CSV table of C-alpha atoms (C1' of nucleotides) in Angstrom, one decimal:
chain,number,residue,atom,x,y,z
A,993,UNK,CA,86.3,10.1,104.0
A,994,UNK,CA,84.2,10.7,101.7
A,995,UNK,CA,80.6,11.2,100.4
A,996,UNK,CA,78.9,10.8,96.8
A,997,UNK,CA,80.9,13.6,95.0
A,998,UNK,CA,84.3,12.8,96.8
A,999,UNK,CA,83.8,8.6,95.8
A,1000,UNK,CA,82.6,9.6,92.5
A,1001,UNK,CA,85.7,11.7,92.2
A,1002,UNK,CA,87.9,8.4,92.9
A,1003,UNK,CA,85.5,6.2,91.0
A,1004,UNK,CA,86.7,8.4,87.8
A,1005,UNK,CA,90.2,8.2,88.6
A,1006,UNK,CA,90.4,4.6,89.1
A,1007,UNK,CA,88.1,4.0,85.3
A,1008,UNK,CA,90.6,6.4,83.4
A,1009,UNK,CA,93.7,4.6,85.2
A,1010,UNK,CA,93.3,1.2,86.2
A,1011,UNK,CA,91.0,-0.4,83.3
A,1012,UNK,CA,92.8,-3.0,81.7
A,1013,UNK,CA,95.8,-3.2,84.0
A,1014,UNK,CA,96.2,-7.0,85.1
A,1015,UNK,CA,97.0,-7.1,89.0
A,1016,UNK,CA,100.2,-9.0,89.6
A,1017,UNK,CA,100.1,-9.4,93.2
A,1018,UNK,CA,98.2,-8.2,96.4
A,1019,UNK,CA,100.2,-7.3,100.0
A,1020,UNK,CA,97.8,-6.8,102.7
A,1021,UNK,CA,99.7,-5.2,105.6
A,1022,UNK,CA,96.8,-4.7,108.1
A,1023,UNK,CA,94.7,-7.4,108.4
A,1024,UNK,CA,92.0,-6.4,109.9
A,1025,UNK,CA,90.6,-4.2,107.1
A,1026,UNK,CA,91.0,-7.1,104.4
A,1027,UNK,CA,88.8,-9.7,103.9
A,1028,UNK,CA,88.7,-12.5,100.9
A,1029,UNK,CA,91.8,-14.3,99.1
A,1030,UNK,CA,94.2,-12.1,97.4
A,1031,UNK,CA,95.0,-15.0,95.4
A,1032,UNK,CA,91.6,-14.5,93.8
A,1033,UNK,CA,93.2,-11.1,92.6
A,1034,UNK,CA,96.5,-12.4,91.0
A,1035,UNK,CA,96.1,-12.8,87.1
A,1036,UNK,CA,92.9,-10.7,87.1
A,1037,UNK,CA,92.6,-7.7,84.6
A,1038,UNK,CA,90.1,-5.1,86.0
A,1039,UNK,CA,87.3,-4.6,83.5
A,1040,UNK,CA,85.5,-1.5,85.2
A,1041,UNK,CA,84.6,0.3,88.4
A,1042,UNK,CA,81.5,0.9,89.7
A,1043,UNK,CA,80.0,3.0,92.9
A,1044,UNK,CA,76.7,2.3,94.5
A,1045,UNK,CA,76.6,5.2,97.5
A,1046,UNK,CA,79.5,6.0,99.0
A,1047,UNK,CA,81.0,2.5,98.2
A,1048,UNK,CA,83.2,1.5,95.2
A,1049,UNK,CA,83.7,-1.9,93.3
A,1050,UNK,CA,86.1,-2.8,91.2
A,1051,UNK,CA,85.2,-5.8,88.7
A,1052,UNK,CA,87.9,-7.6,87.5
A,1053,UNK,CA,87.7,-10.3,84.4
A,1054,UNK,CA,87.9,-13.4,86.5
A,1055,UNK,CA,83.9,-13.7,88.1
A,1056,UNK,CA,85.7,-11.1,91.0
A,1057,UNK,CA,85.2,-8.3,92.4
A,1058,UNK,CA,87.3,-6.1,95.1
A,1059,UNK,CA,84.4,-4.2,97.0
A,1060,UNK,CA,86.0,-0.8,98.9
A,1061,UNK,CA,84.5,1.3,101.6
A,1062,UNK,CA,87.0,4.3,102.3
A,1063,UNK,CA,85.2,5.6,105.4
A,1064,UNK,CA,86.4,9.0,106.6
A,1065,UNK,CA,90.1,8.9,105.9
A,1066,UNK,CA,90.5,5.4,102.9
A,1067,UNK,CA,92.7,7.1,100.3
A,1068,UNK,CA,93.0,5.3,96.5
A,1069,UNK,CA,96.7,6.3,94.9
A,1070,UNK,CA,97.8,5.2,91.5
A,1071,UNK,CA,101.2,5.6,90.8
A,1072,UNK,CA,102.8,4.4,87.7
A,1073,UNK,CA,106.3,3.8,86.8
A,1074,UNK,CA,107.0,4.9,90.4
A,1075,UNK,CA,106.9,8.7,89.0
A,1076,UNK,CA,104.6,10.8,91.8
A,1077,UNK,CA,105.6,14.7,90.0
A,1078,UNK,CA,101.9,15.1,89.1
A,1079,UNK,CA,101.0,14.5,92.7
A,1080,UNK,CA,100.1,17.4,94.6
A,1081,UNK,CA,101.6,17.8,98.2
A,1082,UNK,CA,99.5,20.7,99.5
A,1083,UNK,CA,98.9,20.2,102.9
A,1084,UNK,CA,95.4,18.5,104.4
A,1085,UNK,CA,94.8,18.5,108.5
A,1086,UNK,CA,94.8,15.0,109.1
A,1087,UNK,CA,97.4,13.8,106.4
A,1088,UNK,CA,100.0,15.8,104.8
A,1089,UNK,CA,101.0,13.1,101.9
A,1090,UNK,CA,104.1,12.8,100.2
A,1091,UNK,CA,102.8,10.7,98.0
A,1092,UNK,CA,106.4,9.8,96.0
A,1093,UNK,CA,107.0,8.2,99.4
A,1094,UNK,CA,104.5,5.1,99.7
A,1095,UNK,CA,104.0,2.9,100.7
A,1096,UNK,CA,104.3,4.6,104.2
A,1097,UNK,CA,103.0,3.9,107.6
A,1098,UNK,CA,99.4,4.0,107.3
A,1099,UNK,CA,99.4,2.1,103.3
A,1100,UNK,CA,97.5,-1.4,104.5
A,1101,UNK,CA,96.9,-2.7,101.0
A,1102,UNK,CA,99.1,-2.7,97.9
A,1103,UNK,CA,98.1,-3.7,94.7
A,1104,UNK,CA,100.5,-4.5,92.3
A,1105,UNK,CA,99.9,-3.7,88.4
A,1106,UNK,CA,101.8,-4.6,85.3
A,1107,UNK,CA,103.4,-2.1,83.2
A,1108,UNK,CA,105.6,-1.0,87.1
A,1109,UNK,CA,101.9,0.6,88.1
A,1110,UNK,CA,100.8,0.4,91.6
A,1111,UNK,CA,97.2,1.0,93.6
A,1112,UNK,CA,97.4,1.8,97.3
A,1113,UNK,CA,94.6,1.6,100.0
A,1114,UNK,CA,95.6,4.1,103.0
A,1115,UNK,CA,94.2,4.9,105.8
A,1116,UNK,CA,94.9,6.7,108.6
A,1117,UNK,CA,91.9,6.0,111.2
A,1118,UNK,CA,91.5,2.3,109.5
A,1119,UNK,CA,87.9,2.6,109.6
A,1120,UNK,CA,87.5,1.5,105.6
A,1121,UNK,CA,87.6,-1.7,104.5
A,1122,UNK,CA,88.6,-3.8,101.2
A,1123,UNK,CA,86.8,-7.4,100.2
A,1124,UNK,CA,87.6,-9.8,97.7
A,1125,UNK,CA,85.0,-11.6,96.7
A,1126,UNK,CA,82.6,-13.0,94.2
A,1127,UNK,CA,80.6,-10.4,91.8
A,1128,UNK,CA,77.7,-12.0,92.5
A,1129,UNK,CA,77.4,-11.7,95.9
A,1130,UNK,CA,78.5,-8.3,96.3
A,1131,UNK,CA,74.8,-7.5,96.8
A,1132,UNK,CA,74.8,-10.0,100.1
A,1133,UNK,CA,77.3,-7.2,101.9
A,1134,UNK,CA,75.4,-5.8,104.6
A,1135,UNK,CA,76.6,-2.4,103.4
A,1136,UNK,CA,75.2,-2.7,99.6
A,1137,UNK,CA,72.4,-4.8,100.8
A,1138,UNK,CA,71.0,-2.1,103.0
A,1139,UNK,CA,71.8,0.8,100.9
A,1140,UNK,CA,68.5,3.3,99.9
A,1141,UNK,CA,68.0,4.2,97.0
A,1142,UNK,CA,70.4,7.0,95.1
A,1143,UNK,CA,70.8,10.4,94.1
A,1144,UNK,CA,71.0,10.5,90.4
A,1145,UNK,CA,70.1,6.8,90.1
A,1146,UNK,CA,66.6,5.7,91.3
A,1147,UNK,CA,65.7,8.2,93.7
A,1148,UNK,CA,63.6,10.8,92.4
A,1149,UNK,CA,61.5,13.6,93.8
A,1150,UNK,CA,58.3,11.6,94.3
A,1151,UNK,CA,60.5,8.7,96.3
A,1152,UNK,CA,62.4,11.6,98.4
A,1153,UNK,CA,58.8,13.1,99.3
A,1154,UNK,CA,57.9,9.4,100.2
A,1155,UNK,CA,60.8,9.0,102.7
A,1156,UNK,CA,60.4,12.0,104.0
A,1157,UNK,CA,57.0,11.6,105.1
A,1158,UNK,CA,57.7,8.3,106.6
A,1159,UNK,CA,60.1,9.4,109.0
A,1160,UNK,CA,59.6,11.9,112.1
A,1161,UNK,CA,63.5,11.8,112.6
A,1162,UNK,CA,65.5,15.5,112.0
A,1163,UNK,CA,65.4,16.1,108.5
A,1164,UNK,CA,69.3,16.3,108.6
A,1165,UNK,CA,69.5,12.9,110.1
A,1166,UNK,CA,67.0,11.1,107.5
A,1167,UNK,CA,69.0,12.4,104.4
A,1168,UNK,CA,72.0,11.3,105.7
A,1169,UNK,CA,70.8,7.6,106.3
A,1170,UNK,CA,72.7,5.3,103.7
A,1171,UNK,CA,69.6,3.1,104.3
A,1172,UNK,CA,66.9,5.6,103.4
A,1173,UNK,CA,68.9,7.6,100.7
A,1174,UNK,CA,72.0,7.0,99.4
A,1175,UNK,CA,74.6,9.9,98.6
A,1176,UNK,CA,74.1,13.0,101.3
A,1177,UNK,CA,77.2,12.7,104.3
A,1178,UNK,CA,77.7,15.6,106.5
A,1179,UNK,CA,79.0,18.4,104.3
A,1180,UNK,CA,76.7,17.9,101.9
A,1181,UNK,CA,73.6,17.9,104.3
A,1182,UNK,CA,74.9,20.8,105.4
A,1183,UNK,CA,75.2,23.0,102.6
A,1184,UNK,CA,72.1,21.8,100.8
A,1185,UNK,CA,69.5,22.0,103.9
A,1186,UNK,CA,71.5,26.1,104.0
A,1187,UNK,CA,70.6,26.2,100.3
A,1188,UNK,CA,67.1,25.4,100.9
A,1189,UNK,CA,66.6,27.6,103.8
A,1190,UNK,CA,65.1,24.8,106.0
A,1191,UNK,CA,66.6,24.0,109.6
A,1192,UNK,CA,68.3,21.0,109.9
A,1193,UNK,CA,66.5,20.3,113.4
A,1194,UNK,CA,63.1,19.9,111.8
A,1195,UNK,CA,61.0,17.0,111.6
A,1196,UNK,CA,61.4,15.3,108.3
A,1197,UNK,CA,57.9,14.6,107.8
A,1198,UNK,CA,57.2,18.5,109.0
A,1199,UNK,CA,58.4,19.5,105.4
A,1200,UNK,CA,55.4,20.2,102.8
A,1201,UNK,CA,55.5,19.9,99.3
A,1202,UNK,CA,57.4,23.5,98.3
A,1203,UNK,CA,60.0,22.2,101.1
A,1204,UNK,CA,60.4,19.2,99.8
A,1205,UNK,CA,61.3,19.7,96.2
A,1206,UNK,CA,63.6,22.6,97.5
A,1207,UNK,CA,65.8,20.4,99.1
A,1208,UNK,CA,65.7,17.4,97.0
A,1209,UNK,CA,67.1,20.2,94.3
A,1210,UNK,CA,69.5,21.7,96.8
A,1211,UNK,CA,70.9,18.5,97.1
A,1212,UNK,CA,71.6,17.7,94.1
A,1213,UNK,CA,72.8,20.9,93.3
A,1214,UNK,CA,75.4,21.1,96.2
A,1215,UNK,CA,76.5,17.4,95.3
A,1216,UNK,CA,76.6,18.2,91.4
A,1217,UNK,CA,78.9,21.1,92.2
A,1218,UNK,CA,81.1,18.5,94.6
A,1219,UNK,CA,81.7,16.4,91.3
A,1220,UNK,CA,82.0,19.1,89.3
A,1221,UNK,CA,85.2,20.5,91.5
A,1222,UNK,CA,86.5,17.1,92.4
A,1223,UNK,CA,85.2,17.2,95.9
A,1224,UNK,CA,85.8,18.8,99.4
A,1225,UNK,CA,89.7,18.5,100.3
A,1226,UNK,CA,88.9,20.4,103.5
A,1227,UNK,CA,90.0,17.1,105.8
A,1228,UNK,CA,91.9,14.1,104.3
A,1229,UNK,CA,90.2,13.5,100.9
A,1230,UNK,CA,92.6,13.5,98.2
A,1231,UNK,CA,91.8,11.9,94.3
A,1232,UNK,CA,93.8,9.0,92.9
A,1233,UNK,CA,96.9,10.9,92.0
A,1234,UNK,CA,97.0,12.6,95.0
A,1235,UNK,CA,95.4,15.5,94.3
A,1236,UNK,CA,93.2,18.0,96.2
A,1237,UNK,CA,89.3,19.3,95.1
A,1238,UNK,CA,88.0,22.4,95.4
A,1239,UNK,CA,84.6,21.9,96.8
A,1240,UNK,CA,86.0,23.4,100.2
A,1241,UNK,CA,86.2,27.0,98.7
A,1242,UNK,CA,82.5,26.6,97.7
A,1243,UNK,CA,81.3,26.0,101.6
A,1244,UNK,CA,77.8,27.5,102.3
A,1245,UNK,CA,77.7,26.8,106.0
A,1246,UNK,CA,80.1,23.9,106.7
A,1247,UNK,CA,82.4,24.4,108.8
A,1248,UNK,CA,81.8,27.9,108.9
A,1249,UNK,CA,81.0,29.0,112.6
A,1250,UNK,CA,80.9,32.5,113.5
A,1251,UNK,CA,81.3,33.8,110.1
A,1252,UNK,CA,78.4,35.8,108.1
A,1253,UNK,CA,75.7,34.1,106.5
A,1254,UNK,CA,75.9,34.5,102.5
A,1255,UNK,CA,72.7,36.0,102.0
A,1256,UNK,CA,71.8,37.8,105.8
A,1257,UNK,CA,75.2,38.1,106.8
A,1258,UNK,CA,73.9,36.8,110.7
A,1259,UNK,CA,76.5,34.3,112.1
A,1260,UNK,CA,77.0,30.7,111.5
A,1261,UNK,CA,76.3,28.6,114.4
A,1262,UNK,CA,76.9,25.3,115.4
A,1263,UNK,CA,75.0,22.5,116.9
A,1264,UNK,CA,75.4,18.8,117.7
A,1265,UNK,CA,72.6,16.9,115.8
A,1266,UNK,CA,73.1,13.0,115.8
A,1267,UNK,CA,76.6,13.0,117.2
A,1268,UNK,CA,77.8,14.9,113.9
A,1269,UNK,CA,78.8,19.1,113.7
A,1270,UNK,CA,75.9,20.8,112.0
A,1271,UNK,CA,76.0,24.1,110.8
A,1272,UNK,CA,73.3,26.5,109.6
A,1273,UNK,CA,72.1,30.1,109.6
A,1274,UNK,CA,69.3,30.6,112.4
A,1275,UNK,CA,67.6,33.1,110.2
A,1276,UNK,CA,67.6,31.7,106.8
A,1277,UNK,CA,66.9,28.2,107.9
A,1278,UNK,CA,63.2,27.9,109.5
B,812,DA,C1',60.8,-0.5,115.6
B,813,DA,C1',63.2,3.5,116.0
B,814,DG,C1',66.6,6.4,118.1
B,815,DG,C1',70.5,7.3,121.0
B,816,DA,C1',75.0,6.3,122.7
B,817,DT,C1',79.1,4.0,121.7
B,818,DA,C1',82.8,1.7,119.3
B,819,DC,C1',86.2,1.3,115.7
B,820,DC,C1',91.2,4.3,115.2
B,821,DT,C1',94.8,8.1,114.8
B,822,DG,C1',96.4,12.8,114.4
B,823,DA,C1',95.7,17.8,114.6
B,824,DA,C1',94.0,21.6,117.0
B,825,DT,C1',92.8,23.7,121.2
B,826,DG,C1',92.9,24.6,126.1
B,827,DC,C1',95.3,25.0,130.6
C,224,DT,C1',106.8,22.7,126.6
C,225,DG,C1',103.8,19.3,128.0
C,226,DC,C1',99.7,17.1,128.9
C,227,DA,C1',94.6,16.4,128.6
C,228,DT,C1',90.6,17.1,125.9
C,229,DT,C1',88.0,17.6,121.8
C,230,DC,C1',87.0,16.9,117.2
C,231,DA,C1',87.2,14.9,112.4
C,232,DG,C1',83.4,13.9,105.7
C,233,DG,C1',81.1,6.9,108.2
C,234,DT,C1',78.9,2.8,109.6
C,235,DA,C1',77.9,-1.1,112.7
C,236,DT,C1',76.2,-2.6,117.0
C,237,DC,C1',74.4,-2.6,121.4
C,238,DC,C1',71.1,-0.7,124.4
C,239,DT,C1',66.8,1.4,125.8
DNA sequence: AAGGATACCTGAATGC
DNA sequence: TGCATTCAGGTATCCT
């Protein structure tokens, strides 16, 4: 599903639950999404997670690591002592989970824990993926390998303005390239090119300086909120227990067609940009 | 080399 | 009601 907020959201979950847990046993039920030997797995405690992008890696205390990509609909539960009551059974568009019911149709990987704990990897569209495989060559994955550099890590304003003016691609199309910045998917493209008030159709290296720094901050901002709210539960996103974030209430123009813009109250449109929905006020965004 | 279309999947919403 | 079409937060690959 998710971008940086959302996979920051489940990084958290998984460092307050899993660390220290020792993983008894793997199943893997679809094959096709798993790669590495799950026998690598079996003994190992896990020692920390980490997220670089929109990907997550959990190191375990054996040289190992279990590298995940969730895609648009990969879903982390933890479940301990088979209890679910915290879990929250609101219901989402694509998957309405019952989480007291897994593992269920669309569960592919289950990772057993001591102390009766248990970490699923669903998916509904199968799109993620989950790979065992040495620490050290984590960074050889074509996904890390090619990743830009990040939003609160190493990219900073002057390396955004860089990018930017390398590239003649639509603004809204260069942010969201995991190879030339890490972090921005579609919401969040969204609501910080609104925030900045620059159309998401421009040219990237069309933006001047002011521009620039406006939407490097709108970024930020939009994707600090994300965090702060646990992410944007308006599709299939859900945290590890289940649970659903806020950051859909706080929408600027995702997902928002034909309703009034915030500040000029004109309506929302539409547009294809890139294969992907893009929203944004025609005035407020020049 | 960069940019577009397409493929990987399934389910929900929409249209007729 | 039923059936077809469209769309969904991502990335990899093939083609021009």
């Amino acid at each position: 599903m998710p971008e940086l907020p959302e996979v920051e959201t489940i990084r958290l979950g998984l460092q307050k639950y899993l660390i220290d847990h020792e993983i008894e046993d793997v199943h893997v039920r679809l094959r096709r999404i798993f790669s590495g030997e799950t026998s690598m797995c079996k003994g190992a405690k896990i020692q920390r997670v980490r997220r670089f992008g929109k990907g997550l890696l959990i190191d375990l205390d054996n040289d190992y690591s279990i590298a995940i990509h969730v895609k648009m609909t990969g879903q982390l539960l933890y479940a301990r002592d088979f209890s679910f009551a915290k879990v929250s059974t609101e219901k989402l568009a694509i998957c309405k989970i019952d989480v007291g019911n897994l593992p269920d149709k669309y569960t592919h990987v289950i990772f057993d824990l001591d102390k009766k704990a248990k970490l699923f990897y669903r998916d509904v569209r199968q799109f993620g993926w989950v790979k065992v495989l040495l620490t050290k060559d984590v960074g050889n994955l074509p996904f890390f390998k090619n990743l830009g550099p990040e939003f609160f890590k190493e990219l900073d304003l002057a390396r955004f303005e860089q990018i930017l003016k390398k590239n003649k691609a639509t603004i809204k199309q260069v942010i969201m390239d995991q190879a030339k910045m890490a972090g921005v998917g579609n919401i969040y493209a969204n609501d910080g090119l609104y925030l900045a008030g620059i159309n998401p159709k421009r040219a990237a290296n069309s933006l001047n300086m002011k521009e620039q720094e406006k939407l490097f901050n709108s970024l930020e901002k939009v994707m600090k909120k994300g965090i702060e709210v646990g992410g944007a539960s308006e599709w299939s996103y859900v945290d590890v227990l289940g649970g659903a974030g806020q950051y859909q209430d706080f929408f600027q123009v995702y997902n928002q067609k034909g309703k009034p813009c915030k500040k000029c109250k004109s309506m929302i449109e539409k547009i294809t940009l890139g294969g992907r929905g893009t929203f944004y006020c025609p005035k407020c965004q020049k």
